[in-house]
Amino acid sequence: MPTTYRLRCCSAVVCLLSALALAQAPGADEIVANQNRIPAGKVENGVLSVQLELRSDAWHPEAEDGPKLFVQAFGEAGRAAQIPGPMLRMPEGTTVHATVANKLKMKATVYGLNTRPGDAKTGVEIPAGESREFSFAAGAPGTYYYWARTTEPLSVKLVQPLRADAHLNGAFIVDPAGPVAADRVFVINLMAVASDIVHPSFEVVTINGKSYPYTEPLEYTAGDTIRWRVINPSVSEHPMHLHGAFYQVLSQGTFETNTAYADGDRQSVVTQNLQPGSTMMMEWTPEHAGRWLFHCHFQFHVSTDERVPVFSRVMAEQYGESEPANGAHAHPEAMGATMKDMAGLVLMINVKAPSSVPLPTSAATPRKIDLVIESDAAGGKSRTFSCSVREGKKIVASEDKSVGPPIVVTRGEPTEITVVNHLDVPTTIHWHGLELDSYYDGVVGGGTGNQITPAIQPGASFVARFTPNRAGTFIYHSHTADPNQLSGGVYGGLIVLEPGESFGAEHDRLLVIGTRDTFFDAKRITVNGSEVLSPMLFNRSATYRLRVINMAPNFVADVQLGSNEHPGRWRALGKDGARLPSRLAKSGDALLHIASGETYDFEFRPDTPGEIPWQIENSINKSKLVGKIVVQ
Ligand SMILES: [Cu+2]
């Protein structure tokens, strides 16, 4: 007998129920996760006919026999409702005939059942129990979505549904006429459940209707060309980070518009910050076999830590659920490799080696570096860790302990970094942006065959080997679920230089943004580990490379050089360690919106002596660090 608890029901539309997990098949009418493989409806003589319904039902965002929520979802008539909603996919030139029946007990407003590009503001209201017909030409090729809302926006700015209607959306894809390369479609969703007297607030975050480790494990072979369309109808930004390879952004859009980039105009990134309501098409080729990840870089969307209110952890704590997400209900395929210290917005990618594998061997003697991680004696709530970098007799540590010193390596040079763990907890270091072997990538459970990446236990060490293949600004950082390590300083800049180049104050400035707060509402912003910005000194008419990194795990930062009236100027050079296409490699006002897990390089050439202000702001809660630039 499933025992059901009523968590909260503070309004007609926010109602949430939880059931203790028992080994039971999902009910016949329950909402199913939609992998977006099969288009809805039927295309005949250039017309797509589809019957959609708006319903409310039970949904299992984790295991099929795990906890469930009651939410609203789109479905096709006669079939189970789906999260995300049924995929509308058709070739260019198609006419769409859609009916939408509202089976909910409240009115709904439907958006996006119209020709693309379209008018973002026009929704069609459907009273409870009624239906409406939509007939329109699909329009321009691209990656879009349709959506509906049944609640009022919480604020004028908040246009995306957030509560019971958070999952009322589905992919809307218009393929160009003619042959089309195979792709996959992933829809990111986020539902926020507000706190009440008894229960803390929490979020449910999913990709194609499932939360990791229950997301679909993906299987590819090294050398494959992989195309994904990623849709973010949710209310949050999500900096989506790919491990071990760069990806090209082929197009970007919203639910109504789409911009495709020609070959030379495409940006290569390892992290693309998907704005609320935005879409992208990406393409990448895994060069290395192993287990890789594609995940949001906000820690609170991927962490299993107890401070992060992940769905089943809330269930586990409040309602006596026996195991959290990474325990007994583990997805057998996904969990085989024990990549289990993450939850939420994560896709695991298994890449097989092609049948003939020429193993690269390097005869050159590697450059050897030690990264030693130590904690302060105090311990306690806001812990500080210190990383030092040792090479031969040289030891480099940061002045401020809550960040690691930059590690500077050279493109093309085989490098061996021994990570020495002097903490009292396990750690692991991820070489963010480097195209290396999966075993060295710093994710516990990564690797190939029997060579599985371990957590580095207290007192143990791990040797990471790689040969950087592009020069630029990268990051090393802890990849454990422990939020103390990122706020405490187990991260730093990883600078790859061209052979013969040097890294120094006369032409480089490294600005690593972080925070001392482990929680979502980060107020204590740091730059290079310090909560105080000391004046940045520049020589007039010298040219500098500003390397900006955001490793704060919980916010997108707005960086500004100069004032609103007199903005500074800089020239964009690179992003995530890759060169920018010419459409983006431009001079402009020194303003930057940089998400967690992104790096940007700018050329800065001050030509007038004097002082100019600069600042870093947490774009979510508006906390700020203000400093000045002194040009001599
Ligand atoms: Cu996210």
PDB file of N, CA, C and O in Angstrom, residues 135-183:
ATOM      1  N   SER A 135      -4.309  26.740 -36.711  1.00  0.00           N
ATOM      2  CA  SER A 135      -3.919  26.351 -38.065  1.00  0.00           C
ATOM      3  C   SER A 135      -2.954  27.399 -38.594  1.00  0.00           C
ATOM      4  O   SER A 135      -3.283  28.581 -38.649  1.00  0.00           O
ATOM      5  N   PHE A 136      -1.738  26.965 -38.926  1.00  0.00           N
ATOM      6  CA  PHE A 136      -0.733  27.953 -39.324  1.00  0.00           C
ATOM      7  C   PHE A 136       0.401  27.282 -40.098  1.00  0.00           C
ATOM      8  O   PHE A 136       0.591  26.058 -40.002  1.00  0.00           O
ATOM      9  N   ALA A 137       1.131  28.084 -40.861  1.00  0.00           N
ATOM     10  CA  ALA A 137       2.316  27.579 -41.563  1.00  0.00           C
ATOM     11  C   ALA A 137       3.464  27.543 -40.551  1.00  0.00           C
ATOM     12  O   ALA A 137       3.628  28.463 -39.747  1.00  0.00           O
ATOM     13  N   ALA A 138       4.267  26.457 -40.575  1.00  0.00           N
ATOM     14  CA  ALA A 138       5.332  26.286 -39.575  1.00  0.00           C
ATOM     15  C   ALA A 138       6.337  27.442 -39.621  1.00  0.00           C
ATOM     16  O   ALA A 138       6.792  27.906 -38.589  1.00  0.00           O
ATOM     17  N   GLY A 139       6.703  27.864 -40.833  1.00  0.00           N
ATOM     18  CA  GLY A 139       7.624  28.991 -40.953  1.00  0.00           C
ATOM     19  C   GLY A 139       9.080  28.579 -41.030  1.00  0.00           C
ATOM     20  O   GLY A 139       9.410  27.490 -41.514  1.00  0.00           O
ATOM     21  N   ALA A 140       9.955  29.449 -40.512  1.00  0.00           N
ATOM     22  CA  ALA A 140      11.404  29.321 -40.710  1.00  0.00           C
ATOM     23  C   ALA A 140      11.989  28.168 -39.904  1.00  0.00           C
ATOM     24  O   ALA A 140      11.591  27.932 -38.769  1.00  0.00           O
ATOM     25  N   PRO A 141      12.979  27.444 -40.485  1.00  0.00           N
ATOM     26  CA  PRO A 141      13.633  26.355 -39.752  1.00  0.00           C
ATOM     27  C   PRO A 141      14.257  26.855 -38.456  1.00  0.00           C
ATOM     28  O   PRO A 141      14.739  27.996 -38.382  1.00  0.00           O
ATOM     29  N   GLY A 142      14.278  25.987 -37.441  1.00  0.00           N
ATOM     30  CA  GLY A 142      14.921  26.362 -36.190  1.00  0.00           C
ATOM     31  C   GLY A 142      14.476  25.510 -35.020  1.00  0.00           C
ATOM     32  O   GLY A 142      13.667  24.594 -35.172  1.00  0.00           O
ATOM     33  N   THR A 143      15.035  25.833 -33.860  1.00  0.00           N
ATOM     34  CA  THR A 143      14.750  25.138 -32.602  1.00  0.00           C
ATOM     35  C   THR A 143      13.919  26.068 -31.725  1.00  0.00           C
ATOM     36  O   THR A 143      14.407  27.116 -31.304  1.00  0.00           O
ATOM     37  N   TYR A 144      12.666  25.708 -31.517  1.00  0.00           N
ATOM     38  CA  TYR A 144      11.755  26.554 -30.753  1.00  0.00           C
ATOM     39  C   TYR A 144      11.024  25.690 -29.736  1.00  0.00           C
ATOM     40  O   TYR A 144      11.264  24.500 -29.638  1.00  0.00           O
ATOM     41  N   TYR A 145      10.067  26.307 -29.020  1.00  0.00           N
ATOM     42  CA  TYR A 145       9.184  25.507 -28.179  1.00  0.00           C
ATOM     43  C   TYR A 145       7.823  26.190 -28.083  1.00  0.00           C
ATOM     44  O   TYR A 145       7.675  27.348 -28.439  1.00  0.00           O
ATOM     45  N   TYR A 146       6.837  25.425 -27.658  1.00  0.00           N
ATOM     46  CA  TYR A 146       5.522  25.992 -27.344  1.00  0.00           C
ATOM     47  C   TYR A 146       5.312  25.806 -25.850  1.00  0.00           C
ATOM     48  O   TYR A 146       5.986  24.976 -25.220  1.00  0.00           O
ATOM     49  N   TRP A 147       4.422  26.563 -25.262  1.00  0.00           N
ATOM     50  CA  TRP A 147       4.259  26.483 -23.813  1.00  0.00           C
ATOM     51  C   TRP A 147       2.905  27.021 -23.397  1.00  0.00           C
ATOM     52  O   TRP A 147       2.178  27.612 -24.210  1.00  0.00           O
ATOM     53  N   ALA A 148       2.575  26.820 -22.159  1.00  0.00           N
ATOM     54  CA  ALA A 148       1.304  27.327 -21.643  1.00  0.00           C
ATOM     55  C   ALA A 148       1.486  27.685 -20.188  1.00  0.00           C
ATOM     56  O   ALA A 148       2.387  27.172 -19.525  1.00  0.00           O
ATOM     57  N   ARG A 149       0.648  28.584 -19.713  1.00  0.00           N
ATOM     58  CA  ARG A 149       0.683  28.849 -18.282  1.00  0.00           C
ATOM     59  C   ARG A 149      -0.721  28.887 -17.701  1.00  0.00           C
ATOM     60  O   ARG A 149      -1.677  29.260 -18.372  1.00  0.00           O
ATOM     61  N   THR A 150      -0.802  28.471 -16.449  1.00  0.00           N
ATOM     62  CA  THR A 150      -2.089  28.457 -15.750  1.00  0.00           C
ATOM     63  C   THR A 150      -2.023  29.300 -14.488  1.00  0.00           C
ATOM     64  O   THR A 150      -3.006  29.434 -13.787  1.00  0.00           O
ATOM     65  N   THR A 151      -0.830  29.831 -14.192  1.00  0.00           N
ATOM     66  CA  THR A 151      -0.670  30.676 -13.002  1.00  0.00           C
ATOM     67  C   THR A 151      -0.337  32.083 -13.464  1.00  0.00           C
ATOM     68  O   THR A 151       0.065  32.298 -14.611  1.00  0.00           O
ATOM     69  N   GLU A 152      -0.484  33.039 -12.561  1.00  0.00           N
ATOM     70  CA  GLU A 152      -0.088  34.412 -12.872  1.00  0.00           C
ATOM     71  C   GLU A 152       1.411  34.535 -12.637  1.00  0.00           C
ATOM     72  O   GLU A 152       1.956  33.908 -11.732  1.00  0.00           O
ATOM     73  N   PRO A 153       2.108  35.347 -13.450  1.00  0.00           N
ATOM     74  CA  PRO A 153       3.532  35.542 -13.201  1.00  0.00           C
ATOM     75  C   PRO A 153       3.751  36.131 -11.810  1.00  0.00           C
ATOM     76  O   PRO A 153       2.947  36.932 -11.348  1.00  0.00           O
ATOM     77  N   LEU A 154       4.836  35.710 -11.156  1.00  0.00           N
ATOM     78  CA  LEU A 154       5.131  36.235  -9.821  1.00  0.00           C
ATOM     79  C   LEU A 154       5.630  37.670  -9.898  1.00  0.00           C
ATOM     80  O   LEU A 154       5.522  38.427  -8.966  1.00  0.00           O
ATOM     81  N   SER A 155       6.231  38.026 -11.017  1.00  0.00           N
ATOM     82  CA  SER A 155       6.660  39.404 -11.206  1.00  0.00           C
ATOM     83  C   SER A 155       6.587  39.696 -12.696  1.00  0.00           C
ATOM     84  O   SER A 155       6.419  38.790 -13.504  1.00  0.00           O
ATOM     85  N   VAL A 156       6.716  40.967 -13.025  1.00  0.00           N
ATOM     86  CA  VAL A 156       6.606  41.365 -14.437  1.00  0.00           C
ATOM     87  C   VAL A 156       7.716  40.702 -15.252  1.00  0.00           C
ATOM     88  O   VAL A 156       7.528  40.301 -16.392  1.00  0.00           O
ATOM     89  N   LYS A 157       8.883  40.586 -14.631  1.00  0.00           N
ATOM     90  CA  LYS A 157      10.022  40.045 -15.370  1.00  0.00           C
ATOM     91  C   LYS A 157       9.927  38.535 -15.584  1.00  0.00           C
ATOM     92  O   LYS A 157      10.535  37.990 -16.481  1.00  0.00           O
ATOM     93  N   LEU A 158       9.205  37.890 -14.676  1.00  0.00           N
ATOM     94  CA  LEU A 158       9.177  36.438 -14.685  1.00  0.00           C
ATOM     95  C   LEU A 158       8.177  35.940 -15.713  1.00  0.00           C
ATOM     96  O   LEU A 158       7.004  35.836 -15.421  1.00  0.00           O
ATOM     97  N   VAL A 159       8.636  35.648 -16.899  1.00  0.00           N
ATOM     98  CA  VAL A 159       7.689  35.243 -17.933  1.00  0.00           C
ATOM     99  C   VAL A 159       7.530  33.726 -18.009  1.00  0.00           C
ATOM    100  O   VAL A 159       6.553  33.242 -18.533  1.00  0.00           O
ATOM    101  N   GLN A 160       8.487  32.976 -17.476  1.00  0.00           N
ATOM    102  CA  GLN A 160       8.379  31.523 -17.576  1.00  0.00           C
ATOM    103  C   GLN A 160       7.571  30.958 -16.410  1.00  0.00           C
ATOM    104  O   GLN A 160       7.733  31.395 -15.285  1.00  0.00           O
ATOM    105  N   PRO A 161       6.730  29.971 -16.689  1.00  0.00           N
ATOM    106  CA  PRO A 161       6.012  29.305 -15.609  1.00  0.00           C
ATOM    107  C   PRO A 161       7.003  28.674 -14.631  1.00  0.00           C
ATOM    108  O   PRO A 161       8.088  28.271 -15.006  1.00  0.00           O
ATOM    109  N   LEU A 162       6.578  28.572 -13.371  1.00  0.00           N
ATOM    110  CA  LEU A 162       7.523  28.220 -12.320  1.00  0.00           C
ATOM    111  C   LEU A 162       6.959  27.186 -11.372  1.00  0.00           C
ATOM    112  O   LEU A 162       7.690  26.458 -10.732  1.00  0.00           O
ATOM    113  N   ARG A 163       5.661  27.128 -11.269  1.00  0.00           N
ATOM    114  CA  ARG A 163       5.040  26.286 -10.249  1.00  0.00           C
ATOM    115  C   ARG A 163       4.371  25.075 -10.901  1.00  0.00           C
ATOM    116  O   ARG A 163       5.018  24.368 -11.638  1.00  0.00           O
ATOM    117  N   ALA A 164       3.107  24.849 -10.595  1.00  0.00           N
ATOM    118  CA  ALA A 164       2.435  23.644 -11.100  1.00  0.00           C
ATOM    119  C   ALA A 164       2.460  23.570 -12.629  1.00  0.00           C
ATOM    120  O   ALA A 164       2.401  22.491 -13.210  1.00  0.00           O
ATOM    121  N   ASP A 165       2.567  24.748 -13.283  1.00  0.00           N
ATOM    122  CA  ASP A 165       2.559  24.771 -14.753  1.00  0.00           C
ATOM    123  C   ASP A 165       3.973  24.793 -15.348  1.00  0.00           C
ATOM    124  O   ASP A 165       4.154  24.993 -16.541  1.00  0.00           O
ATOM    125  N   ALA A 166       4.995  24.564 -14.514  1.00  0.00           N
ATOM    126  CA  ALA A 166       6.382  24.698 -14.979  1.00  0.00           C
ATOM    127  C   ALA A 166       6.720  23.749 -16.131  1.00  0.00           C
ATOM    128  O   ALA A 166       7.634  24.010 -16.904  1.00  0.00           O
ATOM    129  N   HIS A 167       5.982  22.650 -16.235  1.00  0.00           N
ATOM    130  CA  HIS A 167       6.316  21.656 -17.268  1.00  0.00           C
ATOM    131  C   HIS A 167       5.398  21.712 -18.466  1.00  0.00           C
ATOM    132  O   HIS A 167       5.394  20.789 -19.286  1.00  0.00           O
ATOM    133  N   LEU A 168       4.597  22.778 -18.568  1.00  0.00           N
ATOM    134  CA  LEU A 168       3.718  22.909 -19.734  1.00  0.00           C
ATOM    135  C   LEU A 168       4.525  23.486 -20.898  1.00  0.00           C
ATOM    136  O   LEU A 168       4.453  24.685 -21.190  1.00  0.00           O
ATOM    137  N   ASN A 169       5.317  22.646 -21.522  1.00  0.00           N
ATOM    138  CA  ASN A 169       6.072  23.091 -22.695  1.00  0.00           C
ATOM    139  C   ASN A 169       6.504  21.871 -23.492  1.00  0.00           C
ATOM    140  O   ASN A 169       6.517  20.748 -22.983  1.00  0.00           O
ATOM    141  N   GLY A 170       6.826  22.118 -24.756  1.00  0.00           N
ATOM    142  CA  GLY A 170       7.301  21.030 -25.607  1.00  0.00           C
ATOM    143  C   GLY A 170       8.128  21.604 -26.738  1.00  0.00           C
ATOM    144  O   GLY A 170       8.008  22.784 -27.086  1.00  0.00           O
ATOM    145  N   ALA A 171       9.005  20.774 -27.298  1.00  0.00           N
ATOM    146  CA  ALA A 171       9.864  21.225 -28.398  1.00  0.00           C
ATOM    147  C   ALA A 171       9.036  21.495 -29.648  1.00  0.00           C
ATOM    148  O   ALA A 171       8.051  20.795 -29.921  1.00  0.00           O
ATOM    149  N   PHE A 172       9.420  22.510 -30.384  1.00  0.00           N
ATOM    150  CA  PHE A 172       8.805  22.844 -31.668  1.00  0.00           C
ATOM    151  C   PHE A 172       9.977  23.008 -32.639  1.00  0.00           C
ATOM    152  O   PHE A 172      10.726  23.977 -32.549  1.00  0.00           O
ATOM    153  N   ILE A 173      10.181  22.002 -33.495  1.00  0.00           N
ATOM    154  CA  ILE A 173      11.363  21.987 -34.359  1.00  0.00           C
ATOM    155  C   ILE A 173      10.912  22.076 -35.815  1.00  0.00           C
ATOM    156  O   ILE A 173      10.085  21.270 -36.257  1.00  0.00           O
ATOM    157  N   VAL A 174      11.448  23.040 -36.539  1.00  0.00           N
ATOM    158  CA  VAL A 174      11.199  23.101 -37.988  1.00  0.00           C
ATOM    159  C   VAL A 174      12.507  22.727 -38.680  1.00  0.00           C
ATOM    160  O   VAL A 174      13.524  23.419 -38.538  1.00  0.00           O
ATOM    161  N   ASP A 175      12.504  21.589 -39.371  1.00  0.00           N
ATOM    162  CA  ASP A 175      13.699  21.141 -40.092  1.00  0.00           C
ATOM    163  C   ASP A 175      13.762  21.822 -41.446  1.00  0.00           C
ATOM    164  O   ASP A 175      12.731  22.038 -42.084  1.00  0.00           O
ATOM    165  N   PRO A 176      14.977  22.134 -41.901  1.00  0.00           N
ATOM    166  CA  PRO A 176      15.078  22.675 -43.263  1.00  0.00           C
ATOM    167  C   PRO A 176      14.633  21.616 -44.274  1.00  0.00           C
ATOM    168  O   PRO A 176      14.717  20.416 -43.989  1.00  0.00           O
ATOM    169  N   ALA A 177      14.144  22.051 -45.428  1.00  0.00           N
ATOM    170  CA  ALA A 177      13.722  21.104 -46.455  1.00  0.00           C
ATOM    171  C   ALA A 177      14.936  20.281 -46.888  1.00  0.00           C
ATOM    172  O   ALA A 177      16.072  20.742 -46.806  1.00  0.00           O
ATOM    173  N   GLY A 178      14.710  19.069 -47.332  1.00  0.00           N
ATOM    174  CA  GLY A 178      15.810  18.220 -47.798  1.00  0.00           C
ATOM    175  C   GLY A 178      16.346  17.349 -46.685  1.00  0.00           C
ATOM    176  O   GLY A 178      15.780  17.294 -45.595  1.00  0.00           O
ATOM    177  N   PRO A 179      17.471  16.638 -46.967  1.00  0.00           N
ATOM    178  CA  PRO A 179      18.011  15.722 -45.953  1.00  0.00           C
ATOM    179  C   PRO A 179      18.500  16.480 -44.718  1.00  0.00           C
ATOM    180  O   PRO A 179      19.034  17.585 -44.830  1.00  0.00           O
ATOM    181  N   VAL A 180      18.285  15.879 -43.555  1.00  0.00           N
ATOM    182  CA  VAL A 180      18.618  16.535 -42.294  1.00  0.00           C
ATOM    183  C   VAL A 180      19.519  15.603 -41.475  1.00  0.00           C
ATOM    184  O   VAL A 180      19.246  14.414 -41.363  1.00  0.00           O
ATOM    185  N   ALA A 181      20.604  16.144 -40.914  1.00  0.00           N
ATOM    186  CA  ALA A 181      21.489  15.354 -40.051  1.00  0.00           C
ATOM    187  C   ALA A 181      20.735  14.930 -38.801  1.00  0.00           C
ATOM    188  O   ALA A 181      19.917  15.687 -38.272  1.00  0.00           O
ATOM    189  N   ALA A 182      21.002  13.710 -38.333  1.00  0.00           N
ATOM    190  CA  ALA A 182      20.327  13.212 -37.123  1.00  0.00           C
ATOM    191  C   ALA A 182      20.702  14.069 -35.930  1.00  0.00           C
ATOM    192  O   ALA A 182      21.822  14.574 -35.850  1.00  0.00           O
ATOM    193  N   ASP A 183      19.767  14.249 -35.031  1.00  0.00           N
ATOM    194  CA  ASP A 183      20.081  15.008 -33.824  1.00  0.00           C
ATOM    195  C   ASP A 183      19.255  14.487 -32.665  1.00  0.00           C
ATOM    196  O   ASP A 183      18.417  13.606 -32.823  1.00  0.00           O
TER     197      ASP A 183
END
